Short mmCIF file of C-alpha atoms (C1' of nucleotides) in Angstrom, two decimals:
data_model
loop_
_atom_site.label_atom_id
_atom_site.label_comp_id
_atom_site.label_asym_id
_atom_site.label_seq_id
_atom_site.Cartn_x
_atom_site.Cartn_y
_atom_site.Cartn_z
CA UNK A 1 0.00 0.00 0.00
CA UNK A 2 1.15 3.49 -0.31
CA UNK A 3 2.59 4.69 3.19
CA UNK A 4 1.30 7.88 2.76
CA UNK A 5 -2.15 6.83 2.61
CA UNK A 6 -4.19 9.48 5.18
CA UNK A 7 -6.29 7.36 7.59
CA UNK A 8 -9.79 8.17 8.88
CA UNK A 9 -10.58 8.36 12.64
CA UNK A 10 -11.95 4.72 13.57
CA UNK A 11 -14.70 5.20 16.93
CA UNK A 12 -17.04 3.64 18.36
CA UNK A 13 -21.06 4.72 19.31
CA UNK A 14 -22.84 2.61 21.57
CA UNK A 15 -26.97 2.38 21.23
CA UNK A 16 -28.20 1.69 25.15
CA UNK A 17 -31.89 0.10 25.13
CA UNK A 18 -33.99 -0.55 28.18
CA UNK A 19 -37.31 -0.16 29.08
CA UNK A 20 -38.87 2.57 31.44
CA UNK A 21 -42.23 3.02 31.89
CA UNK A 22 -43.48 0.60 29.75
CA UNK A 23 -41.21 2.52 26.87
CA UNK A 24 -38.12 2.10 24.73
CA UNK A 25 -35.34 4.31 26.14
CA UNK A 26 -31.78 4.80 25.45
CA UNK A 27 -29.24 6.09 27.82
CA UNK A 28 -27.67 8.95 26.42
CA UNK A 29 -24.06 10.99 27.70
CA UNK A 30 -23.22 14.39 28.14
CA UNK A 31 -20.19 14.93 25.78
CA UNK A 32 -17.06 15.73 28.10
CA UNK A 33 -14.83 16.74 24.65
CA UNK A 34 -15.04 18.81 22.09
CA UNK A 35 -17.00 18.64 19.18
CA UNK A 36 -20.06 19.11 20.82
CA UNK A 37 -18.94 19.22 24.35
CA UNK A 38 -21.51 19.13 27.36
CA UNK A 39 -24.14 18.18 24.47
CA UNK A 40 -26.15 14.53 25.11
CA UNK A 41 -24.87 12.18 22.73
CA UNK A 42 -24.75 8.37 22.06
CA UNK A 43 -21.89 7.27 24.44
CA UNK A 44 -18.65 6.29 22.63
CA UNK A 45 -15.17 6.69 22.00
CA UNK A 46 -11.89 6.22 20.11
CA UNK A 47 -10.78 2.46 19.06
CA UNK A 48 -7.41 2.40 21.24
CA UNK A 49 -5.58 0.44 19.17
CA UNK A 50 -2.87 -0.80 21.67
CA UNK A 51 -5.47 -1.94 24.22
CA UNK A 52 -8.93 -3.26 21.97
CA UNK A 53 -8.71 -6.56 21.05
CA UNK A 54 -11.34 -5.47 18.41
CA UNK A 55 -14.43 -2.95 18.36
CA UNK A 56 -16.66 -4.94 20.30
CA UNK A 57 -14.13 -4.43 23.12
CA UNK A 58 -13.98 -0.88 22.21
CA UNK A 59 -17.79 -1.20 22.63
CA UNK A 60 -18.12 -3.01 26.18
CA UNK A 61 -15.11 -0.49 27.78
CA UNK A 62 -17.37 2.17 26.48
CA UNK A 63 -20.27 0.50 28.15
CA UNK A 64 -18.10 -0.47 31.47
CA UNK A 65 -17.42 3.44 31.45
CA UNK A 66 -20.71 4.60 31.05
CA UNK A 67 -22.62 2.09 33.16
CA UNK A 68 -20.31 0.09 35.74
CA UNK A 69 -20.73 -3.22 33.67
CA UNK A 70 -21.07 -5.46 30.85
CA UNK A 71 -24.38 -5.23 29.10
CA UNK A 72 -26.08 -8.56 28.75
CA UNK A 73 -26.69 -8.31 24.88
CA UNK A 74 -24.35 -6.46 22.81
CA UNK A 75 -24.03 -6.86 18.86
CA UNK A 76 -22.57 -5.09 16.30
CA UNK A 77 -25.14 -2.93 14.48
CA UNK A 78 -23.79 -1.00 11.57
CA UNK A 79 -20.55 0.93 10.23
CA UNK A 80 -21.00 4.74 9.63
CA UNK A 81 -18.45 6.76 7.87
CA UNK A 82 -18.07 9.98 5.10
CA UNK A 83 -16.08 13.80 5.57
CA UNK A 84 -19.54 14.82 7.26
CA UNK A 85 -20.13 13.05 10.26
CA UNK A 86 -17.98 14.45 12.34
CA UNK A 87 -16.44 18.06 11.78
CA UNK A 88 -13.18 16.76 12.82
CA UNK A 89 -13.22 15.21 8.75
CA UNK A 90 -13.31 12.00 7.03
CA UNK A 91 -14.31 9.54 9.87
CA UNK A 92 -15.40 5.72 10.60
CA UNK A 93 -17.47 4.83 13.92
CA UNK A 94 -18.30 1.28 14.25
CA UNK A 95 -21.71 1.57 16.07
CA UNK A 96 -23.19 -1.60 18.58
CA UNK A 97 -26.52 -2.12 20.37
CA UNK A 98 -27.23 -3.46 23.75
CA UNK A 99 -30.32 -4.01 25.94
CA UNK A 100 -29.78 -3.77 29.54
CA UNK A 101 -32.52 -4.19 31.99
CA UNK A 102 -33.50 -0.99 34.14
CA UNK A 103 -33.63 -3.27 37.37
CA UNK A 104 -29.39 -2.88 36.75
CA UNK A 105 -29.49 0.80 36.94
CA UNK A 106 -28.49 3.10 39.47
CA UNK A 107 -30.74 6.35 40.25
CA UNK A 108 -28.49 8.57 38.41
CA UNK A 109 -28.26 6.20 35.51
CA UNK A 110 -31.82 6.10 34.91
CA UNK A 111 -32.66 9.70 34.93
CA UNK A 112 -30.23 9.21 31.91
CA UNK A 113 -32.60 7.27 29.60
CA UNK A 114 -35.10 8.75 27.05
CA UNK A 115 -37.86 7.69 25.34
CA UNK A 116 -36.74 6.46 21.85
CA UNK A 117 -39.71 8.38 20.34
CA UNK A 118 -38.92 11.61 22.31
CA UNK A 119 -34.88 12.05 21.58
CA UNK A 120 -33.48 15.57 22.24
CA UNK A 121 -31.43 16.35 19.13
CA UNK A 122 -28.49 14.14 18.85
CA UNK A 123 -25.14 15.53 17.21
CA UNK A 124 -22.93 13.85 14.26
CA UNK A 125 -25.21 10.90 12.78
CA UNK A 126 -26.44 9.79 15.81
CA UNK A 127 -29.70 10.09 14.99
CA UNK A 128 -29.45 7.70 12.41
CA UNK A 129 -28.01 5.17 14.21
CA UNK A 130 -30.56 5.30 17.02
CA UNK A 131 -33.02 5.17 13.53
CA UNK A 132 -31.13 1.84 12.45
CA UNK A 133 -31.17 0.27 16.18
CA UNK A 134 -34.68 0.68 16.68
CA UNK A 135 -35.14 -1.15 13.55
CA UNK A 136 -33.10 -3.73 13.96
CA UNK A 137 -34.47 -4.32 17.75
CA UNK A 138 -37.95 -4.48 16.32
CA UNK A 139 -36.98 -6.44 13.31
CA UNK A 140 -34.92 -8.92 15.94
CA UNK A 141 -38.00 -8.93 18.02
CA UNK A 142 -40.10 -10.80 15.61
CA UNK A 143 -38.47 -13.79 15.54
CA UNK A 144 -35.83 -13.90 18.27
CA UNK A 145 -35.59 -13.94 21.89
CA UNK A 146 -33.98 -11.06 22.08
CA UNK A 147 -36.43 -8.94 23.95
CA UNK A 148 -36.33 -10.64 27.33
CA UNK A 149 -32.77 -9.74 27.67
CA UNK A 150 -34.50 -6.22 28.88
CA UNK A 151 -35.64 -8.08 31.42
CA UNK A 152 -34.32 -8.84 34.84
CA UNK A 153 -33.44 -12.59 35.25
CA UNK A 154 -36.84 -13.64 36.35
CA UNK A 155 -39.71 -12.77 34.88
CA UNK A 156 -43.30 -13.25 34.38
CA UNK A 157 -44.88 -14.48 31.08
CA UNK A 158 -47.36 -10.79 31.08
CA UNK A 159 -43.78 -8.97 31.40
CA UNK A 160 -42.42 -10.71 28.55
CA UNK A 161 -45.17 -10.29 26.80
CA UNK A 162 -45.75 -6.14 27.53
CA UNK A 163 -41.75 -5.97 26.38
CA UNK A 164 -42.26 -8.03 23.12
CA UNK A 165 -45.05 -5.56 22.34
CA UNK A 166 -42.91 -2.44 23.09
CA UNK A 167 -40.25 -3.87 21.34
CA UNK A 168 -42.07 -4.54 18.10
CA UNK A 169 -44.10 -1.63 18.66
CA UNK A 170 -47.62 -3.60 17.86
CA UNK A 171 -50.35 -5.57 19.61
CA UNK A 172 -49.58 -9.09 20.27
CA UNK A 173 -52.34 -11.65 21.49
CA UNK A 174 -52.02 -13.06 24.86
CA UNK A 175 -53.07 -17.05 24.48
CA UNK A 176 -50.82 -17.06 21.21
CA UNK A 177 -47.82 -15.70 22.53
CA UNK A 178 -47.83 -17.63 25.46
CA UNK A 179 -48.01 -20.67 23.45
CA UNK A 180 -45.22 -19.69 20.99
CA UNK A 181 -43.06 -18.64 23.63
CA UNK A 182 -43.52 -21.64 25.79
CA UNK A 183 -43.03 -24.13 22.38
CA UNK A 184 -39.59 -22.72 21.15
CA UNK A 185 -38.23 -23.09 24.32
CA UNK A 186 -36.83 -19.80 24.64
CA UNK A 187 -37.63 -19.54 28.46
CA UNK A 188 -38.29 -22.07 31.44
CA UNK A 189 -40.49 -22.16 34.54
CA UNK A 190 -38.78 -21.52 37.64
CA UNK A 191 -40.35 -23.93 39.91
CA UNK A 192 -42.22 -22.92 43.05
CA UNK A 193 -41.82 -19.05 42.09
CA UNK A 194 -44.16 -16.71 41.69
CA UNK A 195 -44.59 -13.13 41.70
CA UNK A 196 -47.17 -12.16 44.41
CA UNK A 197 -49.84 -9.39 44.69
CA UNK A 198 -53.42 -8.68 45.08
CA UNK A 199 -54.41 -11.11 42.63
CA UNK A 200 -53.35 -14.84 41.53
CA UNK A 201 -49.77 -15.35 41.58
CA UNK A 202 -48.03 -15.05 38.24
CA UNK A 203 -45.33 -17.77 36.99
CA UNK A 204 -41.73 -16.58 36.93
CA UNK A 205 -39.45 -17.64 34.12
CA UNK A 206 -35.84 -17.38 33.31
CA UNK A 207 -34.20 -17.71 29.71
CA UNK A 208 -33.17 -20.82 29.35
CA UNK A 209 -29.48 -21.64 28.89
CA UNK A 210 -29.61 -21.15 25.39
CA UNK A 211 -29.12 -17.77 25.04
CA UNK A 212 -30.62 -16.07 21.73
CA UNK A 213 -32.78 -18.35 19.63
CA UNK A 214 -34.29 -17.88 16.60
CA UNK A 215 -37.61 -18.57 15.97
CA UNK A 216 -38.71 -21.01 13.47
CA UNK A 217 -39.86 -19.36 10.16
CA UNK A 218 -41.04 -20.72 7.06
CA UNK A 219 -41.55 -19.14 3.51
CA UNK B 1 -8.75 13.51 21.11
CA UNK B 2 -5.13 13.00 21.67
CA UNK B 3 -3.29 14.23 18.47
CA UNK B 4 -0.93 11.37 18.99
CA UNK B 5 -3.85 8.59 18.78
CA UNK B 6 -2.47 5.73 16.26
CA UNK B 7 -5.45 5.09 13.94
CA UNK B 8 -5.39 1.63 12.08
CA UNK B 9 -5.85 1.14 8.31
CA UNK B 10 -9.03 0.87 6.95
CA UNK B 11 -10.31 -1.39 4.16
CA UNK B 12 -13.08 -2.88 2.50
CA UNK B 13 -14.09 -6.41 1.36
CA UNK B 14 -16.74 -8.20 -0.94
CA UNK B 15 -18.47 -11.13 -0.63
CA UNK B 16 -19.84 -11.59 -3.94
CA UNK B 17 -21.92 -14.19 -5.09
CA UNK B 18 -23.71 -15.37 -7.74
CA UNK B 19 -25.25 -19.11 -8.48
CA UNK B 20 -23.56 -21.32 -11.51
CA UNK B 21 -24.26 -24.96 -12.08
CA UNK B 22 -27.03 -24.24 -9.14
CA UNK B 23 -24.78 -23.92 -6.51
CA UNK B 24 -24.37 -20.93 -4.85
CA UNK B 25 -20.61 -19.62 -5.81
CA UNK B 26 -17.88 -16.92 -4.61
CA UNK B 27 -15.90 -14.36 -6.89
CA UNK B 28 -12.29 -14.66 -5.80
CA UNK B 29 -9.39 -12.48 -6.82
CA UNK B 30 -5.83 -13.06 -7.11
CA UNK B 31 -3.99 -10.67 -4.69
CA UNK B 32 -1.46 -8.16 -6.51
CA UNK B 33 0.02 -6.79 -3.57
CA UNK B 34 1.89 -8.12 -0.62
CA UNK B 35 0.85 -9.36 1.80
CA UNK B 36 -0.67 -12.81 0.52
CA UNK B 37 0.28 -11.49 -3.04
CA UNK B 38 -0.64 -13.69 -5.82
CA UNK B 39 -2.95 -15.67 -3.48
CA UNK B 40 -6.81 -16.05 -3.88
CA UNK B 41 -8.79 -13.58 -1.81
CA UNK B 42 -11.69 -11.58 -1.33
CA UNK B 43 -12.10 -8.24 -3.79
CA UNK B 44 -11.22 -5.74 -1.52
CA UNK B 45 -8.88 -2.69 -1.20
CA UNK B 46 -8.73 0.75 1.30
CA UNK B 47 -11.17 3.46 1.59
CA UNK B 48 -9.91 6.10 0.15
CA UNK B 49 -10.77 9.09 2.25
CA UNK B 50 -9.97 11.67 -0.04
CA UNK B 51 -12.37 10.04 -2.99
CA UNK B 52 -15.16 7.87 -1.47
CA UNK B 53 -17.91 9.30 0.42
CA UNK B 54 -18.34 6.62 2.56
CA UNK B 55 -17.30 2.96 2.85
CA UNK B 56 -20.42 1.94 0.47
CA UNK B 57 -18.25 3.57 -2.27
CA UNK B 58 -15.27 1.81 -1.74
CA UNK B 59 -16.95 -1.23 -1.93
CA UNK B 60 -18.52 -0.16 -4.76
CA UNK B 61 -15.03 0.98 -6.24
CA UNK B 62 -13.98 -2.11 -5.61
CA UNK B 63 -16.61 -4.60 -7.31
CA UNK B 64 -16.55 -1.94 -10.64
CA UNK B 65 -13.04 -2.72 -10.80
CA UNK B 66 -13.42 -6.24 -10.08
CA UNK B 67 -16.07 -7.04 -12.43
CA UNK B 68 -17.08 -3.85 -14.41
CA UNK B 69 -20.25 -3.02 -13.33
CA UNK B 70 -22.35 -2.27 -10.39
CA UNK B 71 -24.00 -5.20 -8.51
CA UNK B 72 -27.63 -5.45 -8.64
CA UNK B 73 -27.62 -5.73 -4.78
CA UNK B 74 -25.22 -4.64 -2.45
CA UNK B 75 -25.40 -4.38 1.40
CA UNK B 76 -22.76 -4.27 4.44
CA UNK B 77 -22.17 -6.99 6.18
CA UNK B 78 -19.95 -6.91 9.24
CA UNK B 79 -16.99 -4.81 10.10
CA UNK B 80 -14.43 -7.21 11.23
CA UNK B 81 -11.16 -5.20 13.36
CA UNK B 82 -8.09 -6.36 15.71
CA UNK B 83 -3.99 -6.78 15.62
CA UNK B 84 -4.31 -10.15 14.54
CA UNK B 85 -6.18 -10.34 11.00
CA UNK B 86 -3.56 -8.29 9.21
CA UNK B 87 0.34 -8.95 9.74
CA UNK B 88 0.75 -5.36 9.16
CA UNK B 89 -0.51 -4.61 12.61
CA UNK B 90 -4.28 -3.53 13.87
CA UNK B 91 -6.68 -3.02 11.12
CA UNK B 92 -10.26 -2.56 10.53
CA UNK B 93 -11.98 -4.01 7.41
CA UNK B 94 -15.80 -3.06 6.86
CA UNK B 95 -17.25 -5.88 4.86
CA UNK B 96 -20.06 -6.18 2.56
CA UNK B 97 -21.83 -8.69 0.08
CA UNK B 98 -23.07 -8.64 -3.01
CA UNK B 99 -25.34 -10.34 -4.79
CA UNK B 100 -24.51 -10.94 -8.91
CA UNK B 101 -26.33 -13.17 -12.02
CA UNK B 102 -24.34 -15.49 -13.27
CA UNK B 103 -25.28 -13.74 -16.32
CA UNK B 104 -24.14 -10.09 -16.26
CA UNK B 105 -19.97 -11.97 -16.12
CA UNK B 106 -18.12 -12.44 -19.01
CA UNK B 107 -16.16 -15.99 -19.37
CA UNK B 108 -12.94 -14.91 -17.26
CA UNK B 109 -15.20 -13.95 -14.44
CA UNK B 110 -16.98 -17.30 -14.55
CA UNK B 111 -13.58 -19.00 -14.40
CA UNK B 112 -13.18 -17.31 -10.91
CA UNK B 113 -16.18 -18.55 -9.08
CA UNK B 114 -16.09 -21.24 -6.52
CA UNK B 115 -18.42 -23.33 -4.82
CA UNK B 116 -19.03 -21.55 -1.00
CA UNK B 117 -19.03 -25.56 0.10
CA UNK B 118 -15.34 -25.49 -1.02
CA UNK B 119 -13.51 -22.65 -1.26
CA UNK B 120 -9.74 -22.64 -1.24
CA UNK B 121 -8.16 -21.35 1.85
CA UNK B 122 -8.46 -18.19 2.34
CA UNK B 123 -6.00 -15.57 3.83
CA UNK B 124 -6.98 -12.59 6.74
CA UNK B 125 -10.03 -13.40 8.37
CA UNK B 126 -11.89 -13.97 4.91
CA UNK B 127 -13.35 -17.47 5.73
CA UNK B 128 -15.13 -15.92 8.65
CA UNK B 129 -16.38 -12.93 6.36
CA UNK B 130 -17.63 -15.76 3.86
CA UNK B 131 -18.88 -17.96 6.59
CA UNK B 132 -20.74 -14.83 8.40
CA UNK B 133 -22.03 -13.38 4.69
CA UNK B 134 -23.51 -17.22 3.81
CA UNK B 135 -25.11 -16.58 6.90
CA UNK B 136 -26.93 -13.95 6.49
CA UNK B 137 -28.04 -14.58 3.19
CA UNK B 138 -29.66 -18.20 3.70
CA UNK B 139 -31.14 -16.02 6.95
CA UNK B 140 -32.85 -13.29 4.79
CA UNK B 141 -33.82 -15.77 1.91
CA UNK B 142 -35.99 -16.74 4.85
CA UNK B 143 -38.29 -13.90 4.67
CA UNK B 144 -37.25 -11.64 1.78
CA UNK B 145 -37.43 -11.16 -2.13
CA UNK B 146 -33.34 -11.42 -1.88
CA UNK B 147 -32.26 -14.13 -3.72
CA UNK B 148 -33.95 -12.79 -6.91
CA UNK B 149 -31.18 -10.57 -7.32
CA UNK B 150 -29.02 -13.67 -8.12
CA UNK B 151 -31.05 -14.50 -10.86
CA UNK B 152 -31.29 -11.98 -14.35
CA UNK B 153 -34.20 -9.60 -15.00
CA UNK B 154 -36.34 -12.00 -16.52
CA UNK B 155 -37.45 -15.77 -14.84
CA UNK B 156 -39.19 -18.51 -14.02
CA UNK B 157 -41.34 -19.60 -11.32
CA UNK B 158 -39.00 -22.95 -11.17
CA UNK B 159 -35.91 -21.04 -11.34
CA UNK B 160 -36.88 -19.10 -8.85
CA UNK B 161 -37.66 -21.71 -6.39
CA UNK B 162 -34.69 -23.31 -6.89
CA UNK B 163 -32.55 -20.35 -6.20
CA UNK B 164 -34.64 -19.97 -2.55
CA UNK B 165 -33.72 -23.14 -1.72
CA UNK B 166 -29.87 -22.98 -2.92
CA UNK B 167 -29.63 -20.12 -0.97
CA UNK B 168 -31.59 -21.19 1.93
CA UNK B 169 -30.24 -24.80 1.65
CA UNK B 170 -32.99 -26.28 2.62
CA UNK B 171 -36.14 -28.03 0.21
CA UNK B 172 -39.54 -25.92 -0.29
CA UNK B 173 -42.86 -27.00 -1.28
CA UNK B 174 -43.40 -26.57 -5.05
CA UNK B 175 -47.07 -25.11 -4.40
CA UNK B 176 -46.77 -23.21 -0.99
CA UNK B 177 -43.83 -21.22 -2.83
CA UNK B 178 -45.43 -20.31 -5.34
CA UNK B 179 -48.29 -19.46 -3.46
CA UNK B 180 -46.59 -17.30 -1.21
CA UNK B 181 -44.11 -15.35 -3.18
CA UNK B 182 -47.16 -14.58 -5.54
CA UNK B 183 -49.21 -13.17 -2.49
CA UNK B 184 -46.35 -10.93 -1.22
CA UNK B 185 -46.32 -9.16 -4.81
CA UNK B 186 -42.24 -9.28 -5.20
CA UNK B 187 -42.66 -10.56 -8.13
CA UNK B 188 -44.87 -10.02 -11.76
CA UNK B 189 -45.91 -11.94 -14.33
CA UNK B 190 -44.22 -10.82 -17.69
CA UNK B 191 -47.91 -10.75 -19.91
CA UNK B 192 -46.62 -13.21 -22.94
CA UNK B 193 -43.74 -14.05 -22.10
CA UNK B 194 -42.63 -17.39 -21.54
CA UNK B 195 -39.33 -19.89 -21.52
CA UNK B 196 -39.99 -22.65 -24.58
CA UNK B 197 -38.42 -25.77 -24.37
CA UNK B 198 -39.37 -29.53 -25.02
CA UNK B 199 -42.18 -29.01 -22.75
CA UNK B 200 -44.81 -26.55 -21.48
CA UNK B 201 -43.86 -22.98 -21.63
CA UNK B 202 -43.03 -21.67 -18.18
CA UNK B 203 -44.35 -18.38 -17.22
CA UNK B 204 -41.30 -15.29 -16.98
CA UNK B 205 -41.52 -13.29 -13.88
CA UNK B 206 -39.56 -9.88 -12.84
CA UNK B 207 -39.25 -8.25 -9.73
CA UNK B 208 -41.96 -6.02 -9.02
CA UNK B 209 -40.91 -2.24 -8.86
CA UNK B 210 -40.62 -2.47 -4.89
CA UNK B 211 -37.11 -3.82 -4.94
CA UNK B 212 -36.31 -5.77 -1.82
CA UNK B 213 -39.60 -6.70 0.41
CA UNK B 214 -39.50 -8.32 3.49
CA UNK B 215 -42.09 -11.00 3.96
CA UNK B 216 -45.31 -10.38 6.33
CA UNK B 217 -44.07 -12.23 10.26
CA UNK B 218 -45.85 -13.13 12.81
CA UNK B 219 -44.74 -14.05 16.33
"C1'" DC C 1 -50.47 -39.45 -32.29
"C1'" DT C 2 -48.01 -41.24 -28.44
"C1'" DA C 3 -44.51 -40.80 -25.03
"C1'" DG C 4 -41.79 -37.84 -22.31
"C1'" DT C 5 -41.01 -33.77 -19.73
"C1'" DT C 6 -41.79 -29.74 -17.21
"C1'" DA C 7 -45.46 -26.22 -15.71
"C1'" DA C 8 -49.18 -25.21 -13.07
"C1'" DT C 9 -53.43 -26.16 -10.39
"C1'" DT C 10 -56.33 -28.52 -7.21
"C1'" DG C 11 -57.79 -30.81 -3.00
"C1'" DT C 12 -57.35 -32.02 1.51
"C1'" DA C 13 -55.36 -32.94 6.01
"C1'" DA C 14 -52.50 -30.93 9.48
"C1'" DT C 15 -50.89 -27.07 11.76
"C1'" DT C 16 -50.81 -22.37 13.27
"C1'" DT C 17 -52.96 -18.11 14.51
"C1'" DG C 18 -56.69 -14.74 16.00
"C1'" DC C 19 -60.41 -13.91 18.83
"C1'" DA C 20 -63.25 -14.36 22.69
"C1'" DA C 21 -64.87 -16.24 26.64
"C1'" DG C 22 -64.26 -18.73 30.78
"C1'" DT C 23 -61.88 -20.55 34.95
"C1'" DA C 24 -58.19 -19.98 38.75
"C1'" DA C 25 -55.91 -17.79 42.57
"C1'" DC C 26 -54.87 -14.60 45.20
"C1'" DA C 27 -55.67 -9.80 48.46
"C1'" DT C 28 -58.80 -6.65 50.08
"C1'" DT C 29 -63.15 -5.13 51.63
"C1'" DT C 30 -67.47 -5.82 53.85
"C1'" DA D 1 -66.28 -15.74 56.18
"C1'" DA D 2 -68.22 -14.25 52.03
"C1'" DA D 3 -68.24 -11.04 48.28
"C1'" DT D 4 -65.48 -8.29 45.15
"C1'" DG D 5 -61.73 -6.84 42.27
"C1'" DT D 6 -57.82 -7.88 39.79
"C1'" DT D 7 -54.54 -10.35 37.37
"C1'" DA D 8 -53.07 -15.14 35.71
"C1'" DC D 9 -53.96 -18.69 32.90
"C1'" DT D 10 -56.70 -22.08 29.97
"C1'" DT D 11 -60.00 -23.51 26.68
"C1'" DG D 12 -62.67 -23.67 22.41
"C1'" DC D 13 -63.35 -22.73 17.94
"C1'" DA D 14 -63.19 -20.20 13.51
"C1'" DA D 15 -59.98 -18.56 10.13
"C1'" DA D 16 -55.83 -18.67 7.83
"C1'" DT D 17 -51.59 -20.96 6.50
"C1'" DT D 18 -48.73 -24.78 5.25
"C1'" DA D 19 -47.42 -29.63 3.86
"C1'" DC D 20 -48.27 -33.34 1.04
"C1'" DA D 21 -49.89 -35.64 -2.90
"C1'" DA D 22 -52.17 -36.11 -6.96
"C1'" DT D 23 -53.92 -34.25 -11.21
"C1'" DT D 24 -54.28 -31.51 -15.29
"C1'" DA D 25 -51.94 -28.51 -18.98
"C1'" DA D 26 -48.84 -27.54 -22.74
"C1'" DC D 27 -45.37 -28.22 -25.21
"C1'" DT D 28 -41.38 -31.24 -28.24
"C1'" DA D 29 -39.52 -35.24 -30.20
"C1'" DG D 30 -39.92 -39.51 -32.25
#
DNA sequence: CTAGTTAATTGTAATTTGCAAGTAACATTT
DNA sequence: AAATGTTACTTGCAAATTACAATTAACTAG
């Protein structure tokens, strides 16, 4: 290659999902740098090439700095680049999306988390990533168990179901999805536990040990 | 940022496919350059940050040069990074895949397909590019109008169904295809236009104007 | 004009899903 | 202790979808 090929900036933007108030929110970061200092902002950072085994690791420090831990899902979402991103010039951010339960958050962390459908503008493209995330969640959500991992480890099958439907953003029925759910496997009965209330006891499940299955499709 | 920040090189690969002798094939490309020069690889090559507006330009950059022309469907894939998958030192490669008739190549392009079920080793990380981009193809020939953009402009119903399940790997029903794919309205009946042969015509179909549609799901 | 081959349709059983109503199991109130 | 309210869960059945198998249609070649 030619060694005096310029290289772009390579960062990384982080998408934070969890559910508050019955709603999709994402955590969002007051920027502590310039551009766009003290503005909120999907959290992220530089790829540090002498410490990141790759971007994902890139990814979970940024999450380990923003929220004290790992994130229980994390993927890779989508690569965003061009000269006008970021004023700074030609740039590259890798961006990932994880789901965290709220049950994991501290007080300060959750007055951190707005409503997916009620962002405050967001600088660079981060708009568009949040855009792309939300659509990839609900398209996930459709045929994966990827929703429950907004959910504390136990759960009851009406939770599940309430974050399917926020997830996908549509009206699921009750006997069906319970059926569904219960016939892929996705999640098992914890024996002998039960939420309590003022009313009949509710079931609590866990995911079972395989972690994110597909759901069988057909054409 | 810290001005003295290393950033790592940046690149782009293709995965690009097409179907010959009804299996579902890989264009490969002899490297020029070191490292792995003269060696069968993925198309690929950097970004080029003063020319390309983003990486979706390099890639296509690279496929024009590759085979001449644009693809008929292109779409990124993964962006693979780390110290170890180029011996030049950290790197970041955004990959996509691409989806090509066997028709639009000329004869020395055909010569450099190869079966995805045995490809020759491969250097960097490009078995795990092809074995992610396979992936995700037989995945969305679960529930999209995708693998029509292996086939050329004008088909048939058979040829069609046989491309779903190369791509898918997997047998369909004959009936319930057609049945299906006709509902969803990805495809349209070409009035009087049919493939002769030593037997009944067959029906040609195109793609209907709405290029790729995702199928209807249902949890 | 018959045989051979591929295209396309039809019919039906099995399965899945949508909708609605009913039964179960509590706490709280009377 | 019985009635009431509320949420959990199950059941039943109609409607839609899918799998399987057989049949009919339209051509060419001999």
């Amino acid at each position: 290659m030619e060694p005096s090929m310029r290289q772009p900036l390579v960062m990384v933007d982080t998408a934070l999902f969890t559910i508050r108030d019955e709603r999709l929110c994402l955590i969002l970061a007051r920027r502590q740098e310039p551009p766009f200092a003290g503005v909120l902002a999907l959290p992220g950072g530089f790829v540090h090439v002498e410490e990141d085994a790759d971007t994902a690791m890139a990814a979970r420090r940024v999450i380990r700095h923003k929220v004290g831990f790992d994130a229980p899902y994390l993927e890779q979402l989508f690569t965003f680049s061009g000269p006008a991103r970021d004023p700074r010039g030609w740039s590259v951010s890798v961006a990932y999306y994880a789901l965290i339960p709220l049950s994991l958050l501290d007080q300060s962390q959750v007055a951190e988390t707005w409503p997916a459908e009620a962002l405050p503008p967001l600088p660079f493209d981060h708009s568009q990533i949040v855009a792309q995330a939300v659509e990839r969640l609900r398209s996930k959500a459709t045929y994966s168990s990827l929703p429950a991992f907004l959910l504390p480890g136990e759960f009851t099958m009406n939770e599940l179901h309430r974050i399917y439907e926020q997830s996908i953003g549509a009206r699921l029925d009750k006997a069906s999805f319970r059926h569904k759910i219960l016939e892929q496997g996705i999640i098992e009965a914890l024996p002998d536990r039960f939420r309590v209330g003022a009313h009949r006891p509710a079931q609590l499940y866990r995911l079972a040990s395989t972690a994110l299955t597909p759901f069988e499709r057909k054409i």
